[in-house]
Short mmCIF file of C-alpha atoms (C1' of nucleotides) in Angstrom, two decimals:
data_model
loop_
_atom_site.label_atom_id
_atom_site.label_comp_id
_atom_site.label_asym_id
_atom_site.label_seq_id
_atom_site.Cartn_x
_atom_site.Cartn_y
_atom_site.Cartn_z
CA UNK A 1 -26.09 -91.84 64.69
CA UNK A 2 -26.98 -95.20 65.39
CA UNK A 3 -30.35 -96.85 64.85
CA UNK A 4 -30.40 -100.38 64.57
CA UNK A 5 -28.69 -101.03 60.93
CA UNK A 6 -26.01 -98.81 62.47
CA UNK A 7 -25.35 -100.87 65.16
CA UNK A 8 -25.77 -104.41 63.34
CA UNK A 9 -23.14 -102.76 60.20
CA UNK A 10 -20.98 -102.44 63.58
CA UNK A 11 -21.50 -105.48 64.57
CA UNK A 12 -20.47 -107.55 61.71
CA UNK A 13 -17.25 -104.94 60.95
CA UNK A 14 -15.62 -105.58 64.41
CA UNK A 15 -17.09 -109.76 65.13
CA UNK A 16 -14.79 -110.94 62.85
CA UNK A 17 -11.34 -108.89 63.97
CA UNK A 18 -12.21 -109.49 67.89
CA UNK A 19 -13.51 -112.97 68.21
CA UNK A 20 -11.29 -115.30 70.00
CA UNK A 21 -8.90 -111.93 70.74
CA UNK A 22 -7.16 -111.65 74.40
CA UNK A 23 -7.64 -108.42 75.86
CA UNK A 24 -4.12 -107.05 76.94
CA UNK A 25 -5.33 -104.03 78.50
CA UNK A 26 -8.38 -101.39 78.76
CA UNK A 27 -7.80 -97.62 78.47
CA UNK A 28 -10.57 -95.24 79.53
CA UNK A 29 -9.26 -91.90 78.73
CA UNK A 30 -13.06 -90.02 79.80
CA UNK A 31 -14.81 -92.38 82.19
CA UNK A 32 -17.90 -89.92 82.03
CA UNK A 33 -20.21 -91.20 79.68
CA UNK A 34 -23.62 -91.37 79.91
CA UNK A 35 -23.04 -93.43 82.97
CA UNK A 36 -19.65 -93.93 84.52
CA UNK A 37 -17.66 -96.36 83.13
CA UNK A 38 -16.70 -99.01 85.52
CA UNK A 39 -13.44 -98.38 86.85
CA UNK A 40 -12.86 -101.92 87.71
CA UNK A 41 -12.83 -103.06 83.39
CA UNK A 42 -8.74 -102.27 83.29
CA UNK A 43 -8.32 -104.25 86.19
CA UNK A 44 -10.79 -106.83 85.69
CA UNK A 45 -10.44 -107.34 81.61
CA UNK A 46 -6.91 -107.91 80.87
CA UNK A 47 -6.57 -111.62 80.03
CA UNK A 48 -9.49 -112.42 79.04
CA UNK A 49 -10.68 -112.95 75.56
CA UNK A 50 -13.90 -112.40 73.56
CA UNK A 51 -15.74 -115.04 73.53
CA UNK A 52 -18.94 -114.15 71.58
CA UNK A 53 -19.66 -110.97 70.11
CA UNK A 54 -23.54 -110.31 69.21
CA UNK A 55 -26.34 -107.22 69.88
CA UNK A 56 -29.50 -107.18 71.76
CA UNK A 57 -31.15 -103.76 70.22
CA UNK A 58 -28.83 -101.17 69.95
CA UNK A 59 -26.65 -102.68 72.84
CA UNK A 60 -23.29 -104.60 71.31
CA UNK A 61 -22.43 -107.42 73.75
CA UNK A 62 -19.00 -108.68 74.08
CA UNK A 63 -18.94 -111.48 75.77
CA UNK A 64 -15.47 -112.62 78.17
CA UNK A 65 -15.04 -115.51 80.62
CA UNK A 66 -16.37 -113.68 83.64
CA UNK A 67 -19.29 -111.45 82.21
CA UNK A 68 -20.11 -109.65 78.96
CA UNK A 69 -18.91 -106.03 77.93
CA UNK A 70 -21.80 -103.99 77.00
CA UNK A 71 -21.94 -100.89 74.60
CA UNK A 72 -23.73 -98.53 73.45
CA UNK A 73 -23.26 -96.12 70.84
CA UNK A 74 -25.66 -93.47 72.09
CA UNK A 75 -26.12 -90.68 69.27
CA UNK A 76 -22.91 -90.37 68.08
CA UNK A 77 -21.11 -93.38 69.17
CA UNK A 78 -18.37 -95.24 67.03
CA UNK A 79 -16.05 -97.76 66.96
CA UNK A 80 -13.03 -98.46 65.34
CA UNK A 81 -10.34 -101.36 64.50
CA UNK A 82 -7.34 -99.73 64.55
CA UNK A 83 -3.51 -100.78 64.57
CA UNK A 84 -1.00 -101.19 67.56
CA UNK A 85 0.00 -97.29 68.68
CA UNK A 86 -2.65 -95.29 66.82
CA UNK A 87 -2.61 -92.21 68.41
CA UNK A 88 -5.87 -91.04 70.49
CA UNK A 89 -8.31 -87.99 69.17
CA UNK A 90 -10.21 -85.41 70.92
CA UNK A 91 -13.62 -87.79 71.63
CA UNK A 92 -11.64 -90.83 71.78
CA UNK A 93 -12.64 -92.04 75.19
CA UNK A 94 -12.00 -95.83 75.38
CA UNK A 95 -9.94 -98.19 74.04
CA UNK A 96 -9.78 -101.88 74.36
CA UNK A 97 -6.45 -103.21 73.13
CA UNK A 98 -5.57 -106.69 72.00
CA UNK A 99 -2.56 -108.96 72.55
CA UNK A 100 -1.97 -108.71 68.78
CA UNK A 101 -1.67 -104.87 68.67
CA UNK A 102 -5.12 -104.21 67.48
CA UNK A 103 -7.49 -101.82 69.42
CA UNK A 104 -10.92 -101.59 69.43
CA UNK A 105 -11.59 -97.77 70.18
CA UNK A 106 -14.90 -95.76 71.33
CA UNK A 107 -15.48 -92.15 70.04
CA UNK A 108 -18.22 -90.35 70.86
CA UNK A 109 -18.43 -86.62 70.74
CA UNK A 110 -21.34 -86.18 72.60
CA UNK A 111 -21.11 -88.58 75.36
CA UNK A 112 -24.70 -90.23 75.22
CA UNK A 113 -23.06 -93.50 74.60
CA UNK A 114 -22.26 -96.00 77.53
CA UNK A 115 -19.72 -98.94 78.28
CA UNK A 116 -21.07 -101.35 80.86
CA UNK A 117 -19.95 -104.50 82.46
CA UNK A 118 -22.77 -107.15 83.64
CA UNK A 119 -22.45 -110.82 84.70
CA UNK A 120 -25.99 -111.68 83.15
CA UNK A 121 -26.15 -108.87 80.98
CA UNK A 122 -29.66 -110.06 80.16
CA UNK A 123 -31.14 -109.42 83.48
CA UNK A 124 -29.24 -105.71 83.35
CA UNK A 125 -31.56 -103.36 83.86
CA UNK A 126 -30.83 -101.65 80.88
CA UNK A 127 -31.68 -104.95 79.02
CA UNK A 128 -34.34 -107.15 80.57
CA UNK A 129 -37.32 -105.14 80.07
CA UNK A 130 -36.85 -104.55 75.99
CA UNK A 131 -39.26 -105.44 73.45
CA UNK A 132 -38.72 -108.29 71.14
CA UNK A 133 -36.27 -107.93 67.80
CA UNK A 134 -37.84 -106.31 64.76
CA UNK A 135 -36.43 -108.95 62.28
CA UNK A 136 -37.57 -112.37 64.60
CA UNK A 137 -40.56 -113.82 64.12
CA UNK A 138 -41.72 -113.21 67.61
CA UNK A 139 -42.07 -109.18 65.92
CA UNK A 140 -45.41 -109.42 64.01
CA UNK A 141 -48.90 -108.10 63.71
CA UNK A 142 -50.36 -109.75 66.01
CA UNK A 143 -47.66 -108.52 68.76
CA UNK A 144 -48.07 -105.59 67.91
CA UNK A 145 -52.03 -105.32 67.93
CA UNK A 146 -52.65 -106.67 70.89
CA UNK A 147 -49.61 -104.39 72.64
CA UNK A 148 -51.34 -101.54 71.54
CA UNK A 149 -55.16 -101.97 72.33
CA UNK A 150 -56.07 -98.94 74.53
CA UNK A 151 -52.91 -96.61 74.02
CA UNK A 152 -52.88 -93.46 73.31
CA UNK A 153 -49.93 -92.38 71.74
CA UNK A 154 -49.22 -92.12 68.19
CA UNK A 155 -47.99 -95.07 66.69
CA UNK A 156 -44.83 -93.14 65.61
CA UNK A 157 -43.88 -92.91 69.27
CA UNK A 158 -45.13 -96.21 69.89
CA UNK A 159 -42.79 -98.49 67.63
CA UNK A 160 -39.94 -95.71 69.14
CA UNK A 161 -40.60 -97.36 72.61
CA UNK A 162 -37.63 -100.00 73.15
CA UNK A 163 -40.25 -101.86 75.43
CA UNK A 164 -42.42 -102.09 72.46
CA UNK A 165 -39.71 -102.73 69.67
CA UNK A 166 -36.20 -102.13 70.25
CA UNK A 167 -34.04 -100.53 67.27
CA UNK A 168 -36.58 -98.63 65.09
CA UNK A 169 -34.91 -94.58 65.75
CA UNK A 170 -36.32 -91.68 64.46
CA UNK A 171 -34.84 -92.78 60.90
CA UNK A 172 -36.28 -95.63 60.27
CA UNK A 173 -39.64 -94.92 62.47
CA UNK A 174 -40.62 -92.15 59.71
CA UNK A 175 -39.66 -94.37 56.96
CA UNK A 176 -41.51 -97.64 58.04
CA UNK A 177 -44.89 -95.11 58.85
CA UNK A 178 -44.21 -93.61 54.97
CA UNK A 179 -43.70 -97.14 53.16
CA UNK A 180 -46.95 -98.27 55.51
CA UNK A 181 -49.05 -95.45 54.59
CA UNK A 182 -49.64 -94.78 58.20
CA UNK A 183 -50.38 -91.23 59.67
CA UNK A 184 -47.17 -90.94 62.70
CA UNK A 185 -49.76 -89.55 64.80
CA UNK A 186 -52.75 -92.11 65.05
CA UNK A 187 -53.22 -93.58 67.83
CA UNK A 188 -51.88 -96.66 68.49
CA UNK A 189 -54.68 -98.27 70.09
CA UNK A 190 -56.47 -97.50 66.82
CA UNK A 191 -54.40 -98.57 64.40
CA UNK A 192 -56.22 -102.11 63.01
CA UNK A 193 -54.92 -105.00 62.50
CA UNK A 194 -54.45 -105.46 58.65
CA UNK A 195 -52.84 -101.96 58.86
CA UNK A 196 -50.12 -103.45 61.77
CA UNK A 197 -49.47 -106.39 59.45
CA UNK A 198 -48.11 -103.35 56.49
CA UNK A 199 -46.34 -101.83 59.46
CA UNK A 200 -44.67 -104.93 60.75
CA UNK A 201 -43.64 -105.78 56.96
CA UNK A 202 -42.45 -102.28 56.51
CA UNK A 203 -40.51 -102.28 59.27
CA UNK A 204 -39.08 -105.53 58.71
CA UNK A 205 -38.01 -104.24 55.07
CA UNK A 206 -36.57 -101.19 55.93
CA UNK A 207 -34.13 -102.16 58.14
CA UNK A 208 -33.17 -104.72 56.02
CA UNK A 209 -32.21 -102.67 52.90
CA UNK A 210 -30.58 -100.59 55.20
CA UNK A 211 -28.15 -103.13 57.48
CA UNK A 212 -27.35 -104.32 53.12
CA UNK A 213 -26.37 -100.57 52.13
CA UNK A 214 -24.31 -100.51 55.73
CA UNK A 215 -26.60 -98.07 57.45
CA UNK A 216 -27.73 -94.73 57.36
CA UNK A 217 -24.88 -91.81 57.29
CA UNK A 218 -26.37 -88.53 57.60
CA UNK A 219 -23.20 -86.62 58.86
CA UNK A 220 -20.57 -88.59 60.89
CA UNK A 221 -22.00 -92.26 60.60
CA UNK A 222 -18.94 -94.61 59.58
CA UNK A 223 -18.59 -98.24 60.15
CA UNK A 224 -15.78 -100.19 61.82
CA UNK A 225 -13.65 -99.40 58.84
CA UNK A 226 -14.50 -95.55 57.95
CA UNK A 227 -16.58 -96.18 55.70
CA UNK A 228 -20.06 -94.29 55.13
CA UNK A 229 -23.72 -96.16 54.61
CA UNK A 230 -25.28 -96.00 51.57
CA UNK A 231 -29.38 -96.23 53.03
CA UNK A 232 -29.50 -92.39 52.99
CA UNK A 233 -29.39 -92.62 49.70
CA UNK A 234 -33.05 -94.39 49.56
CA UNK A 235 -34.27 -92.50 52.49
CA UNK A 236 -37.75 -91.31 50.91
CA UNK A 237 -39.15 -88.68 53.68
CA UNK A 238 -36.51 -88.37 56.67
CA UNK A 239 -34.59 -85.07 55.93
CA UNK A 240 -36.57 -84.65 52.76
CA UNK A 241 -39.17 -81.94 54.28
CA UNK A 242 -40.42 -79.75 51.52
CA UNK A 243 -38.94 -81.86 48.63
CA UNK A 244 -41.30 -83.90 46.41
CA UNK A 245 -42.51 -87.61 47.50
CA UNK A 246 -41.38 -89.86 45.45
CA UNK A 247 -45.40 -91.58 44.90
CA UNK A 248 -47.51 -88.16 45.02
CA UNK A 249 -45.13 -85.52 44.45
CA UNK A 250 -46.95 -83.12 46.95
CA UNK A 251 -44.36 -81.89 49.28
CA UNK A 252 -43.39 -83.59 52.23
CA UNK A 253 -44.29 -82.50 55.47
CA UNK A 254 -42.84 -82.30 58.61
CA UNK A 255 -44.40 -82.46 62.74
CA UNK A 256 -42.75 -82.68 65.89
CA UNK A 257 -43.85 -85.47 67.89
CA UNK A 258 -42.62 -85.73 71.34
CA UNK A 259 -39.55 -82.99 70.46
CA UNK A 260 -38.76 -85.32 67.19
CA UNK A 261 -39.02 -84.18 64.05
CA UNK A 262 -40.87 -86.26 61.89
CA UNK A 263 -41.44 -85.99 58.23
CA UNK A 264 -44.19 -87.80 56.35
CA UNK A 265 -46.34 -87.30 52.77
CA UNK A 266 -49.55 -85.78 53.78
CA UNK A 267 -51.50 -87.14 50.95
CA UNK A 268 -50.02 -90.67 51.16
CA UNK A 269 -50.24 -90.90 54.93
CA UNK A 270 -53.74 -89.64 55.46
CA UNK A 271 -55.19 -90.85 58.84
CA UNK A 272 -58.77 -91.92 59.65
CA UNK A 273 -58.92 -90.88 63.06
CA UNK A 274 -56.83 -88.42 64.33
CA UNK A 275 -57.32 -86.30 67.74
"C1'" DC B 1 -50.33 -96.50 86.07
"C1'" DG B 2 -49.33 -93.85 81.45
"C1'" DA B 3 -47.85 -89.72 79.15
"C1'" DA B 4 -45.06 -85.47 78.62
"C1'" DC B 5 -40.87 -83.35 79.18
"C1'" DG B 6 -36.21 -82.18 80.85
"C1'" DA B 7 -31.75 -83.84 81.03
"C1'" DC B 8 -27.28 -85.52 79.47
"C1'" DC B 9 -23.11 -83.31 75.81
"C1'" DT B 10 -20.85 -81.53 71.70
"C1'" DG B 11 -20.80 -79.86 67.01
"C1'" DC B 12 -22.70 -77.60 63.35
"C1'" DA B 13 -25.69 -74.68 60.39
"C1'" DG B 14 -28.06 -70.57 59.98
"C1'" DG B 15 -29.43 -65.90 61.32
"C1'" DC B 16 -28.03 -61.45 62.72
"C1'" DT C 1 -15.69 -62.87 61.66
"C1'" DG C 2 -18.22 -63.94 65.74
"C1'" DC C 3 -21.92 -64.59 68.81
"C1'" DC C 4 -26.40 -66.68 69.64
"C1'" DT C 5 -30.00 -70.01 68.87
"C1'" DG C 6 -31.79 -74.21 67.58
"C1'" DC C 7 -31.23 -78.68 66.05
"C1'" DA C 8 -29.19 -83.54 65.69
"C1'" DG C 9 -29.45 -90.51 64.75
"C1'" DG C 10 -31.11 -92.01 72.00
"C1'" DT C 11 -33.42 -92.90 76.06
"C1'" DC C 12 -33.52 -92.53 81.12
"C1'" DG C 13 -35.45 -90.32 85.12
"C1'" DT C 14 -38.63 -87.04 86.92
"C1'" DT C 15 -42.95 -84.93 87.16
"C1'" DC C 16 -47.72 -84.48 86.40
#
DNA sequence: CGAACGACCTGCAGGC
DNA sequence: TGCCTGCAGGTCGTTC
């Protein structure tokens, strides 16, 4: 599910409902996540409210007196606002519930999603070795260039790397590449400058249009409120293998790159140098 | 060191 | 209808 429009349409559907909100008490109905969810939180949380709520990638950070709640939504990950006594689903796993009644609830059929606790969440692991934001200024061509001299791998796999860039999934990887005119499998090291600049911009554009349609739902996406995200409906070559592009009208193609499918216009995203 | 690949887990679509 | 296979928005850890 969740790229990085996903996460921010999250973001802004739940900062508003949990700011400033004392946590009464922390359910974990399936601790076994991707990692094991701390067994301390019901014990630990309870009391405390949410100080800041904000994202670092695809992480959502929820920040309390003594440390900051950290989330991720994995592949299928959700979360919901619900009211006082909603009754639990199958792949409900989590709940965080408020003083007022209102509970913040994790469901994630799959399980690839984690719920973390860290002190200095930004030394975490998980968190300290990540790339820069794609929508900051500190993401640009010149980053990006110089990152890149010497490697290898094709650029779509490249701007996938969360040490490179953090938030650009499969989604929005194939789209940036298509609005760029980039080839997903030149080589990143070869990729020139001018031609990172379109990328950057791209990118940078993309994920904007989509965080204003609410994200990308392709089956089970749904924000905060249950509602769906309109970006699928400008999606111009992810899931659109065999259909006409929308600039050539030759059909779109499809490779797998590193076990990913990835979909692009063969005419439009001719490469110079591929190997 | 970088690059390739398996692993985690469930649900669903499609083929037989 | 039902079983089997492959695929899905992520990304870490292992192996080469």
């Amino acid at each position: 599910m969740p790229e990085l429009p996903e996460v921010e349409t999250t973001l802004r559907g739940i900062a508003p409902h949990v700011l400033h909100q004392t946590i009464h008490s922390v359910i974990i109905r399936h601790p076994t996540l991707r990692w094991p969810i701390p067994n301390s939180l019901p014990v630990l949380l309870p009391g405390q409210h949410i100080q800041t709520a904000s994202r670092r990638g695809k992480y959502l950070l929820l920040a309390v007196q003594t440390g900051t709640i950290i989330i991720h939504l994995g592949m299928s990950g959700r979360l919901s606002l619900l009211k006082k006594n909603s009754s639990p689903k199958k792949h409900d796993h989590v709940d965080i519930v408020f003083e007022n009644g209102d509970i913040l609830r994790l469901t994630d059929p799959r399980r690839f999603g984690a719920v973390l606790f860290s002190s200095s969440p930004f030394a975490h692991p998980l968190l300290k070795n990540l790339g820069p934001e794609p929508l900051t200024a500190d993401f640009n061509a010149d980053y990006l260039f110089k990152k890149s001299r010497q490697k290898k791998v094709p650029v779509k796999t490249f701007i996938m790397n969360s040490q490179v860039v953090v938030g650009v999934g499969n989604i929005y990887a194939a789209e940036s590449l298509f609005s760029a005119k980039l080839h997903p499998l030149q080589a990143a090291g070869e990729v020139s400058l001018i031609q990172y600049q379109l990328l950057v911009k791209s990118i940078k554009k993309v994920l904007n249009a989509s965080i204003k349609q609410g994200g990308t739902t392709l089956k089970d996406f749904l924000d905060s409120e249950g509602n769906k995200g309109y970006f699928i409906l400008k999606l111009k070559v992810y899931g659109r293998e065999g259909e006409p592009c929308v600039t050539c009208f030759n059909p779109i193609a499809s490779l797998r790159i590193n076990n990913r499918a990835s979909a692009y216009c063969l005419h439009c995203q001719s490469a110079c140098s591929i190997k």
